[in-house]
C-alpha positions in Angstrom: 187.1 -147.6 -134.5 187.2 -145.8 -131.1 188.2 -142.2 -131.5 190.0 -140.2 -128.9 190.3 -136.5 -128.1 193.5 -135.4 -126.2 193.8 -132.0 -124.8 197.1 -130.1 -124.9 199.0 -129.2 -121.7 197.2 -126.1 -120.3 195.5 -124.6 -117.3 192.8 -126.6 -115.3 190.2 -124.1 -116.5 191.0 -124.7 -120.1 191.0 -128.5 -119.6 187.5 -128.3 -118.0 186.4 -126.2 -121.0 187.6 -128.8 -123.5 186.1 -131.6 -121.4 182.8 -129.9 -121.7 183.1 -130.0 -125.4 183.5 -133.8 -125.5 180.8 -135.3 -127.6 179.6 -138.8 -128.1 182.4 -140.9 -129.6 185.2 -138.5 -128.5 186.7 -139.6 -125.2 189.0 -137.1 -123.4 192.5 -138.5 -122.9 194.4 -138.2 -119.7 195.4 -134.5 -119.3 198.7 -133.3 -118.0 198.6 -131.4 -114.7 199.4 -127.7 -115.1 202.2 -127.9 -112.6 204.1 -130.2 -114.9 203.8 -127.9 -117.9 206.6 -125.6 -119.3 204.0 -122.9 -119.9 204.6 -119.5 -118.2 203.1 -119.0 -114.8 201.0 -116.1 -116.1 197.5 -117.1 -117.3 195.6 -115.6 -120.2 192.6 -113.4 -119.6 189.3 -115.2 -119.5 187.5 -113.3 -122.2 185.7 -114.6 -125.3 188.8 -114.7 -127.4 191.5 -112.4 -128.8 190.4 -109.2 -130.3 193.6 -108.6 -132.2 193.6 -107.8 -135.9 195.9 -109.4 -138.4 198.0 -106.2 -138.4 198.4 -106.5 -134.6 199.1 -110.2 -134.7 201.8 -109.6 -137.3 203.7 -106.6 -136.2 207.4 -105.6 -136.2 207.7 -106.1 -132.5 206.4 -109.6 -132.4 203.6 -110.4 -130.0 204.9 -113.9 -129.4 208.5 -112.8 -129.5 211.5 -114.0 -131.5 212.3 -117.6 -130.6 215.9 -118.3 -129.4 217.9 -120.3 -132.0 221.4 -121.2 -133.0 222.4 -123.0 -129.8 226.1 -123.8 -129.4 227.9 -125.1 -126.4 231.4 -124.3 -125.0 233.8 -127.2 -125.1 233.6 -127.6 -121.3 229.8 -127.7 -121.4 229.5 -124.8 -119.0 228.1 -122.1 -121.2 225.6 -122.1 -124.1 225.4 -119.5 -126.8 222.1 -118.6 -128.5 220.7 -116.0 -130.9 217.8 -114.0 -129.6 216.0 -110.6 -129.3 214.4 -110.1 -126.0 212.4 -107.1 -127.3 210.6 -109.1 -130.0 212.2 -107.5 -133.0 213.6 -109.6 -135.9 217.3 -108.8 -135.4 219.0 -111.6 -133.3 222.1 -110.7 -131.3 224.3 -113.2 -129.4 223.5 -114.2 -125.9 225.1 -116.6 -123.5 223.9 -118.6 -120.4 226.2 -119.8 -117.7 225.3 -123.1 -116.1 227.4 -122.3 -113.1 226.0 -118.9 -112.3 222.6 -119.2 -113.9 223.2 -115.8 -115.5 222.0 -114.8 -119.0 224.2 -112.2 -120.8 223.8 -110.3 -124.0 227.2 -110.4 -125.8 226.5 -108.2 -128.8 224.4 -105.1 -129.5 224.5 -105.1 -133.2 220.8 -104.7 -133.6 220.5 -101.4 -131.7 220.4 -99.3 -134.8 218.5 -101.7 -137.0 215.2 -100.3 -138.3 212.3 -102.7 -137.5 210.7 -102.3 -140.9 213.9 -103.6 -142.5 213.2 -107.0 -140.8 216.9 -107.8 -140.7 217.5 -111.3 -139.2 220.8 -110.4 -137.5 223.5 -112.8 -136.5 223.1 -116.1 -138.4 225.5 -118.4 -136.4 227.8 -118.1 -133.4 230.4 -120.5 -132.0 232.8 -120.4 -129.1 236.5 -120.0 -129.7 239.1 -119.8 -126.9 239.5 -117.5 -123.9 235.9 -116.2 -124.0 236.0 -115.3 -127.6 233.1 -115.9 -130.1 233.1 -116.2 -133.8 229.9 -115.3 -135.7 228.5 -114.5 -139.1 226.6 -111.3 -139.9 225.4 -110.5 -143.5 227.7 -113.3 -144.8 230.8 -111.8 -143.1 232.9 -113.4 -140.4 233.4 -111.5 -137.1 235.0 -112.2 -133.8 233.8 -110.9 -130.5 236.8 -110.6 -128.2 236.5 -111.3 -124.5 236.5 -107.6 -123.7 233.4 -107.0 -125.9 235.2 -105.6 -129.0 233.9 -106.9 -132.3 236.3 -107.2 -135.2 235.7 -108.3 -138.8 238.0 -110.9 -140.1 238.5 -112.7 -143.5 237.2 -109.6 -145.2 238.1 -110.9 -148.7 235.5 -113.7 -148.4 231.7 -113.4 -148.7 228.7 -115.6 -148.0 230.6 -117.2 -145.0 228.6 -120.0 -143.3 228.8 -123.3 -141.5 231.2 -122.3 -138.8 232.6 -125.4 -137.0 235.4 -125.5 -134.4 237.7 -128.5 -134.2 237.2 -130.9 -131.2 240.4 -129.6 -129.5 239.3 -126.0 -130.1 242.4 -125.0 -132.0 240.9 -124.4 -135.5 237.9 -122.8 -137.0 236.5 -124.1 -140.3 233.9 -122.5 -142.6 232.6 -122.4 -146.1 232.5 -119.2 -148.2 231.0 -118.2 -151.5 233.1 -118.0 -154.6 231.9 -115.3 -157.0 230.3 -111.9 -157.1 228.4 -110.9 -160.2 228.0 -107.5 -161.8 225.2 -106.6 -159.4 227.4 -107.4 -156.4 225.5 -110.6 -155.6 227.4 -113.5 -154.2 227.1 -116.8 -155.9 226.7 -119.4 -153.2 229.2 -122.1 -154.4 231.5 -123.1 -151.6 235.1 -123.4 -150.7 236.2 -124.9 -147.4 238.6 -122.8 -145.3 240.5 -123.4 -142.0 242.0 -120.8 -139.8 243.7 -120.8 -136.4 241.0 -120.3 -133.8 243.3 -118.0 -131.7 244.1 -115.7 -134.6 242.7 -112.2 -134.7 242.3 -109.7 -137.6 243.3 -110.4 -141.1 242.7 -112.9 -143.9 244.4 -115.8 -142.2 242.4 -118.8 -143.3 244.0 -121.5 -145.4 242.1 -122.8 -148.4 241.5 -126.4 -147.8 239.3 -127.8 -150.5 236.9 -126.5 -153.1 236.4 -125.3 -156.6 236.2 -121.8 -158.1 233.2 -123.0 -160.2 230.1 -122.0 -158.2 228.3 -125.1 -159.6 230.8 -127.4 -157.9 230.9 -126.6 -154.2 231.4 -127.9 -150.6 227.9 -128.6 -149.3 228.8 -129.4 -145.7 231.6 -131.0 -143.6 232.5 -132.7 -140.3 235.7 -132.6 -138.2 237.4 -135.9 -137.3 237.6 -136.6 -133.6 241.3 -135.7 -133.4 241.0 -132.5 -135.5 243.5 -133.7 -138.1 241.1 -134.3 -140.9 237.8 -133.1 -142.3 235.2 -135.2 -144.1 233.1 -133.2 -146.5 230.4 -133.5 -149.1 230.9 -131.9 -152.5 228.0 -131.2 -154.8 228.3 -130.9 -158.5 225.5 -129.0 -160.3 227.3 -128.5 -163.6 225.1 -130.9 -165.6 221.9 -129.4 -164.2 219.8 -127.1 -166.4 219.6 -123.4 -165.7 216.2 -121.7 -165.9 215.2 -118.0 -166.3 212.3 -116.9 -164.2 211.3 -113.6 -165.6 209.0 -111.3 -163.6 208.0 -107.7 -163.2 208.8 -105.9 -160.0 210.3 -102.6 -158.8 209.1 -100.9 -162.1 210.8 -103.2 -164.5 211.6 -106.7 -165.9 213.6 -108.9 -163.5 215.2 -112.3 -164.0 215.7 -114.8 -161.3 218.0 -117.3 -163.0 218.2 -120.5 -161.1 219.8 -124.0 -161.3 216.7 -126.1 -161.3 216.1 -129.8 -162.3 212.7 -131.3 -163.2 212.0 -135.1 -163.0 214.1 -136.8 -165.7 216.7 -134.0 -165.8 220.3 -134.3 -164.7 220.5 -133.7 -161.0 223.2 -132.9 -158.4 226.0 -135.3 -158.2 227.2 -135.8 -154.6 230.6 -137.1 -153.6 232.1 -137.5 -150.1 235.8 -136.8 -149.5 238.3 -136.6 -146.7 241.1 -134.0 -146.5 244.2 -134.5 -144.3 245.0 -131.0 -142.9 248.7 -131.6 -142.4 249.5 -132.8 -145.9 246.6 -131.2 -147.7 246.0 -134.6 -149.4 242.4 -135.2 -150.4 240.7 -138.5 -151.3 237.3 -138.7 -152.9 235.1 -141.8 -152.2 233.1 -142.9 -155.2 229.6 -144.5 -154.9 228.0 -146.8 -157.5 225.9 -143.8 -158.7 226.9 -140.3 -157.8 223.4 -139.0 -158.6 221.9 -141.0 -155.7 221.1 -139.2 -152.5 223.6 -138.8 -149.7 221.7 -138.7 -146.4 224.6 -138.7 -143.9 228.3 -139.6 -143.6 230.9 -139.7 -140.9 234.5 -140.7 -139.9 235.1 -143.3 -137.3 236.7 -142.1 -134.0 240.1 -143.3 -135.1 239.7 -141.6 -138.5 240.4 -144.8 -140.4 237.0 -145.6 -141.7 234.2 -143.6 -143.3 230.5 -144.4 -143.8 228.2 -142.9 -146.4 224.5 -143.5 -146.0 222.4 -142.9 -149.1 219.6 -144.1 -151.3 218.4 -144.3 -154.9 216.5 -141.3 -156.4 213.2 -142.8 -155.4 214.3 -143.5 -151.8 213.3 -147.2 -152.2 216.7 -148.7 -151.4 218.7 -147.6 -148.4 222.4 -148.4 -148.7 225.3 -147.8 -146.3 228.8 -148.0 -147.7 231.9 -148.3 -145.6 235.3 -147.1 -146.9 238.9 -147.6 -145.8 240.2 -144.0 -145.7 243.8 -144.9 -146.5 243.0 -147.0 -149.6 239.5 -146.0 -150.7 238.3 -149.6 -150.6 234.5 -149.8 -150.4 232.2 -152.5 -149.0 228.4 -152.6 -148.7 227.8 -152.5 -145.0 224.0 -152.4 -145.0 221.3 -152.5 -147.7 217.5 -152.8 -147.6 215.0 -152.3 -150.4 211.3 -151.5 -149.8 209.4 -150.9 -153.1 206.8 -148.6 -151.6 209.0 -146.7 -149.2 208.1 -143.0 -149.1 210.3 -141.2 -146.6 214.1 -141.0 -146.4 214.2 -140.6 -142.6 217.2 -142.8 -142.1 220.1 -141.7 -139.8 223.4 -143.3 -139.1 226.3 -142.8 -136.6 229.3 -144.6 -135.3 228.8 -146.8 -132.3 230.9 -146.3 -129.2 234.5 -147.5 -129.7 233.9 -147.6 -133.5 232.1 -150.9 -132.9 230.0 -150.8 -136.0 227.1 -148.4 -136.7 224.0 -147.2 -135.0 221.2 -147.1 -137.6 217.8 -145.4 -137.4 215.7 -147.3 -139.9 212.1 -148.5 -140.4 213.2 -152.1 -141.4 210.4 -153.5 -139.1 207.9 -150.8 -140.3 208.7 -148.2 -137.6 211.7 -145.9 -137.3 213.7 -147.5 -134.5 217.4 -147.8 -133.5 219.6 -150.8 -134.5 223.2 -151.7 -133.9 225.2 -153.5 -136.6 228.8 -154.4 -135.9 229.9 -156.0 -139.2 229.1 -155.7 -142.9 226.2 -157.8 -144.0 225.1 -159.1 -140.6 221.6 -158.6 -139.4 221.3 -155.5 -137.2 220.4 -156.0 -133.5 217.3 -154.0 -132.7 217.7 -151.7 -129.7 214.3 -150.0 -129.5 210.9 -151.2 -130.7 207.3 -150.2 -130.6 204.5 -148.7 -132.6 206.0 -145.2 -132.3 208.9 -143.5 -134.1 212.2 -141.9 -133.5 212.9 -138.5 -135.2 216.6 -138.1 -134.4 219.3 -139.4 -132.1 222.8 -138.7 -130.8 225.5 -141.1 -129.4 227.0 -140.6 -126.0 230.1 -142.6 -126.6 231.6 -142.2 -123.2 228.6 -143.6 -121.3 227.5 -145.9 -124.2 224.0 -144.4 -124.4 221.7 -143.1 -127.1 219.7 -140.0 -126.7 216.7 -139.6 -129.0 213.6 -137.6 -129.9 210.4 -139.6 -130.4 206.6 -139.6 -130.3 206.5 -142.5 -127.8 204.2 -140.6 -125.4 201.7 -139.5 -128.0 201.6 -139.0 -131.8 201.7 -135.2 -131.6 204.6 -135.0 -129.1 208.4 -135.0 -129.6 209.9 -136.0 -126.2 213.5 -136.7 -125.2 214.6 -140.2 -124.2 217.7 -142.2 -123.7 218.6 -145.9 -123.8 221.8 -147.9 -123.4 223.4 -149.1 -126.6 223.2 -152.6 -125.2 219.4 -152.1 -125.0 217.1 -152.1 -122.0 214.9 -149.6 -120.3 214.1 -146.5 -122.1 214.1 -143.4 -119.9 212.2 -140.2 -120.6 214.3 -137.2 -119.7 212.2 -134.3 -120.9 209.5 -134.5 -118.2 205.9 -135.3 -118.5 204.6 -132.1 -120.1 203.4 -132.6 -123.7 205.0 -130.7 -126.5 207.9 -130.5 -128.9 211.6 -130.7 -127.9 214.5 -129.9 -130.2 217.8 -130.7 -128.3 221.4 -129.5 -128.6 223.6 -131.6 -126.3 226.6 -130.4 -124.4 229.8 -132.2 -125.4 229.7 -134.4 -122.3 225.9 -135.0 -122.6 225.4 -133.7 -119.1 223.0 -131.0 -120.2 220.7 -130.2 -123.1 219.9 -126.8 -124.6 216.3 -127.5 -125.4 214.1 -125.6 -127.9 210.7 -126.4 -126.3 207.2 -125.3 -127.2 203.7 -126.6 -126.8 200.3 -125.4 -128.1 200.0 -122.7 -125.5 203.7 -121.8 -125.2 205.8 -120.1 -127.9 209.3 -121.5 -128.2 211.8 -120.9 -125.5 215.3 -122.1 -124.4 215.3 -124.5 -121.5 218.3 -126.2 -119.8 217.8 -129.9 -119.1 220.1 -131.7 -116.6 220.4 -135.3 -117.9 221.7 -136.4 -114.5 218.5 -135.2 -112.9 215.7 -136.0 -115.4 213.0 -135.6 -112.8 214.2 -132.0 -112.0 212.3 -129.1 -113.5 214.1 -127.6 -116.5 215.5 -124.2 -116.2 213.8 -121.6 -118.4 216.5 -119.3 -119.9 214.4 -117.0 -122.1 211.0 -115.4 -122.0 210.1 -114.2 -125.5 206.4 -113.2 -125.7 205.6 -109.5 -125.1 203.5 -108.5 -122.1 200.3 -108.2 -124.1 200.6 -111.8 -125.2 199.4 -112.8 -121.7 196.3 -110.5 -121.9 194.8 -112.5 -124.8 192.7 -115.6 -124.7 194.0 -117.9 -127.3 192.3 -120.9 -129.0 191.7 -124.1 -127.2 193.6 -126.8 -129.0 193.3 -130.6 -128.7 194.0 -133.8 -130.6 191.7 -136.6 -131.8 192.1 -139.8 -133.7 189.6 -141.0 -136.2 189.2 -143.5 -139.0 189.6 -142.8 -142.7 186.2 -143.0 -144.3 187.9 -144.8 -147.3 190.0 -147.6 -145.7 189.6 -147.2 -142.0 193.2 -146.4 -141.3 193.7 -144.4 -138.1 194.4 -140.7 -138.6 195.4 -137.9 -136.3 193.8 -134.4 -136.2 194.6 -131.2 -134.4 191.6 -128.9 -133.8 191.6 -125.3 -132.6 188.3 -124.2 -131.0 187.1 -120.8 -130.0 187.5 -120.0 -126.4 183.8 -119.4 -126.0 182.8 -122.5 -127.9 179.1 -123.4 -127.7 178.3 -127.1 -128.1 174.8 -126.2 -129.3 176.1 -124.4 -132.4 177.6 -125.7 -135.6 180.7 -123.7 -136.6 182.3 -122.8 -139.9 185.5 -124.8 -140.4 188.8 -124.0 -142.1 190.9 -127.0 -142.9 194.5 -126.0 -143.1 197.0 -124.9 -143.8 197.1 -128.4 -145.2 200.4 -130.2 -145.6 202.2 -133.3 -144.6 203.5 -133.4 -141.0 200.9 -130.8 -140.2 200.0 -132.0 -136.7 202.5 -131.1 -133.9 202.1 -130.1 -130.3 203.9 -126.8 -130.6 203.0 -123.1 -130.9 201.4 -122.6 -134.2 201.4 -126.3 -135.1 203.8 -126.0 -138.1 207.0 -124.3 -137.3 208.0 -123.8 -140.9 204.9 -121.7 -141.8 204.2 -118.4 -140.0 200.4 -118.9 -139.8 200.0 -119.2 -136.0 198.5 -115.7 -136.0 196.2 -116.3 -138.9 194.9 -119.5 -137.3 194.3 -117.6 -134.0 192.5 -114.8 -135.9 190.2 -117.3 -137.7 189.3 -119.0 -134.4 188.6 -115.6 -132.7 186.3 -114.7 -135.6 184.2 -117.8 -134.9 185.8 -120.5 -137.1 187.1 -123.9 -136.1 190.5 -124.7 -137.6 191.5 -128.3 -138.4 194.8 -129.9 -139.3 195.2 -133.5 -140.4 198.3 -135.7 -140.6 197.7 -137.0 -144.1 199.3 -140.2 -145.3 202.9 -139.5 -146.1 203.5 -137.8 -142.8 206.1 -138.9 -140.2 205.3 -140.8 -137.0 202.7 -143.6 -137.7 204.8 -146.2 -139.4 205.7 -147.2 -142.9 202.5 -149.2 -143.6 200.4 -146.1 -142.7 201.9 -144.3 -145.7 201.7 -147.1 -148.3 198.6 -145.8 -150.1 200.2 -142.4 -150.7 202.6 -144.0 -153.2 201.8 -142.6 -156.7 198.9 -140.7 -155.0 199.4 -137.0 -154.8 195.9 -135.5 -154.7 194.1 -138.8 -153.9 194.8 -140.6 -150.6 195.9 -137.3 -149.0 192.7 -135.4 -149.9 190.6 -138.4 -148.8 192.3 -138.1 -145.4 191.4 -134.4 -145.2 187.8 -135.2 -146.1 187.7 -137.8 -143.4 188.6 -135.2 -140.8 185.8 -133.0 -142.1 183.3 -135.8 -142.0 184.3 -136.7 -138.5 183.8 -133.2 -137.1 180.5 -132.8 -138.9 179.3 -136.2 -137.6 180.1 -135.1 -134.0 178.2 -131.8 -134.3 181.1 -129.4 -134.3 180.8 -128.2 -137.9 178.2 -126.8 -140.3 178.8 -129.0 -143.4 177.8 -126.2 -145.7 180.5 -123.8 -144.3 183.8 -125.6 -144.8 186.9 -123.9 -146.3 190.3 -125.4 -147.2 193.7 -123.8 -147.8 197.3 -124.7 -148.2 200.5 -123.6 -149.9 202.9 -125.5 -152.2 202.0 -129.1 -151.8 199.1 -127.8 -149.7 198.0 -125.8 -152.7 198.0 -129.0 -154.8 195.8 -130.7 -152.2 193.5 -127.6 -152.1 192.9 -127.5 -155.9 192.6 -131.3 -156.0 190.0 -131.2 -153.2 187.9 -128.6 -154.9 188.1 -130.5 -158.2 187.5 -134.0 -157.0 185.2 -133.3 -154.1 182.7 -130.6 -155.2 180.4 -129.5 -152.5 182.6 -130.8 -149.6 184.2 -127.4 -149.4 182.5 -124.1 -149.8 185.7 -122.4 -151.0 189.5 -122.9 -151.1 192.7 -120.9 -151.2 195.8 -122.3 -152.9 199.1 -120.5 -152.2 201.9 -121.2 -154.7 200.1 -124.3 -155.8 202.2 -127.2 -157.1 199.9 -127.9 -160.0 202.3 -129.8 -162.3 204.4 -132.6 -160.9 206.4 -132.6 -164.1 208.0 -129.5 -162.6 208.5 -130.9 -159.1 211.9 -131.5 -157.6 213.3 -134.8 -158.7 213.5 -135.8 -155.0 209.7 -135.9 -155.0 209.9 -139.0 -157.1 209.9 -141.1 -153.9 206.1 -140.5 -153.9 205.1 -139.7 -157.5 207.5 -142.1 -159.2 209.9 -141.4 -162.1 208.7 -139.8 -165.4 209.0 -143.1 -167.2 207.1 -146.4 -167.4 204.0 -147.9 -169.2 201.6 -145.9 -166.9 203.0 -142.6 -168.1 201.9 -139.9 -168.8 198.6 -140.8 -167.0 200.3 -141.3 -163.6 201.7 -137.7 -163.6 198.5 -136.3 -165.0 196.5 -138.0 -162.3 198.8 -136.3 -159.7 198.8 -132.9 -161.3 196.1 -130.4 -160.4 196.7 -128.7 -163.8 195.0 -131.7 -165.5 192.4 -132.3 -162.8 191.0 -128.8 -162.4 188.0 -129.3 -164.7 185.8 -130.3 -161.8 186.2 -127.0 -159.8 182.9 -125.4 -159.2 183.4 -123.8 -155.8 185.1 -120.5 -155.2 188.9 -120.6 -155.5 191.6 -118.0 -154.7 195.2 -118.4 -155.8 198.0 -116.5 -154.2 201.4 -116.7 -155.9 204.7 -114.8 -156.0 206.1 -114.1 -159.4 209.8 -114.9 -158.4 209.0 -118.4 -157.1 211.8 -120.8 -158.1 210.2 -123.8 -156.4 206.7 -123.8 -157.9 206.8 -121.7 -161.1 204.4 -118.8 -161.5 204.1 -119.9 -165.1 202.4 -123.1 -163.9 199.8 -121.0 -162.2 199.3 -119.1 -165.5 198.8 -122.4 -167.3 196.2 -123.5 -164.7 194.2 -120.3 -164.9 194.4 -120.2 -168.8 192.6 -123.5 -168.8 190.1 -122.3 -166.2 189.4 -119.1 -168.2 188.8 -121.3 -171.4 186.4 -123.4 -169.4 184.8 -120.2 -167.9 185.5 -121.4 -164.3 185.6 -118.4 -161.9 188.6 -117.8 -159.6 190.4 -114.9 -157.8 194.1 -114.4 -158.3 196.4 -112.5 -155.9 199.7 -111.9 -157.5 202.6 -110.9 -155.3 205.3 -109.1 -157.5 208.8 -110.4 -156.8 207.6 -112.7 -154.0 209.4 -116.0 -153.3 208.0 -119.4 -152.7 207.5 -118.7 -148.9 205.4 -115.7 -149.7 204.1 -115.4 -146.2 207.7 -115.1 -144.9 209.2 -112.5 -147.3 208.0 -109.3 -145.5 205.4 -108.4 -142.9 203.5 -106.0 -145.1 203.2 -108.7 -147.8 202.1 -111.3 -145.3 199.5 -108.9 -143.7 198.2 -108.0 -147.2 197.8 -111.7 -148.2 196.3 -112.8 -144.9 193.7 -110.0 -145.1 192.8 -111.1 -148.6 192.4 -114.6 -147.3 190.3 -113.6 -144.3 188.0 -111.5 -146.6 187.6 -114.4 -149.1 186.7 -117.0 -146.4 184.3 -114.6 -144.7 182.5 -114.0 -148.0 182.4 -117.6 -149.2 182.4 -119.7 -146.0 181.5 -117.9 -142.8 178.7 -115.7 -144.3 177.6 -118.2 -146.9 173.8 -118.3 -147.2 
């Protein structure tokens, strides 16, 4: 199979450098001109790489800045709110940008007295009210910023307030609050839905609309009807789920993190969708055939008379859309499709313009594409098609258009497009520069508040004019600190290569030293390994703060490789089929294929390859060391998911249920706990003792077996750390990353 190497959008000099690295069998794809890139005009210094330490890369005043988040439009589409800190500290205040004046304004200064080492995140959400007023949440409390700049606290008797949403006519503000406070003054997240007059000021003026005092039965989320007279909501019921004590030592004593946590085979959350009429207070709940089945989306029709609920069975093999008459509760099955080896619940549904049926994002032809179905039971009409996939979409009802995010341009991209509901020409509206876009549309779809990033550009807020898609987007924020531009960062590119097992096409992201020498063979670090690990955006994986660690490794003379393993989004349903019942098998073969490919092209020294990942990535790391001795010189497993009997029940869409004639072998085959006997190469495990997602006790079970078998390992215990151990605090992240760097230097880079 012909392989391809595609460079990221970057300067001409960098493109020439990557072109010079092209080896036999790796053809350079068409590069984007620098003039079309969103990257800042300032270049990076042409030196042999960053000299920054881990401590300097992860500092309180972030080198790459704090990305703007929490976008929210005014009703007239003239102003957008966002949460940001222009100085690079963690605390986000509220900012606004006026489309008419082009002026960016800081609206609150709540973070002025925040201590950097406290790492307070600041404002969590902000929405426009009326007359220039803004409602926002800070530390779980509701506040209003008046037009004159005064900030007042409202609804002081409620805690853990979240999910602010203003009615379409702007007259009401709805939100969810917590329900209980325990003896240690900790709020139990539960959830009651409240509605208050958006023009009201101080006081506890919200009206309790729907909800239960039992924190295990709570409002999960909600949506306003178009006329603002009703609210559709999802209620979750955890009362049948088991509670588990996670005991750990921290802060000088024994602690208990008691959590509601189901394992496969346990009772799980029961989800029910309801509608409440605000005038009468009447509530109707809409039952599904099985309340334990997943709810993926729901929504009221524009006239408020019908409700759809999109869901699936626990294993995500059968997608069902039910349609209800709101007045009577009558249910009909609108759409249903079963695919026995389906792996990912990426379906989305919305009402078509004029309530003329539903727009459905589904992979019924093997690729996630858009369909229009008008009536129950009929075959949906396909709107888009191709061997590429759509990640999300929105319906512009007035102009009868669909806006969507897709990888149509290239596998690693997420570009913005639109297409008429009737079908026809697809128009790209995000410009030609490669990268990742995450849009928030203005109410009239005239403009887009666009979270944009690529491999050389940390995330920024841009304004896209949908009426002028060829126009250059307006950059609103500039987040990196000045010394960001004095560094030379890794050269990053993409290549496609065949699996060495079954020949299936795979996608890799490779980070090369700026002073790469084609005559040398470099040490390689594979990771952090995970699904959906290859994306053209700063740091590759937004959810994991390892951008600086990757840059540090590259500057120290490593190559860093990420592979989109089977089970990842974007390459079609058939691409993922062999991952079914295959944790720690097909996925680790894909990782090995990437290693083999770079070794065969002369990039990598095969004796100096390391691998690391956390959670599911930790599972793949331990499985790789166990099943593929000698391929990797060493591995690091963070919070490793070693026992799929303790996975979330939702993961059954890959590993299957805990029943059947192939049990318990099927689960044992997918659990590193039972496969670790083959580990011969150096292993480091990093795990937080408070972790409710992957239990620290599972790590103890793993290492007890390794000790009994006299297998050597290194354990880094993080007292009181959560599952996302690299995100808890900067001192903890720096400590763990330094341990990782030392481990790889000893066992990979400097290996004899």
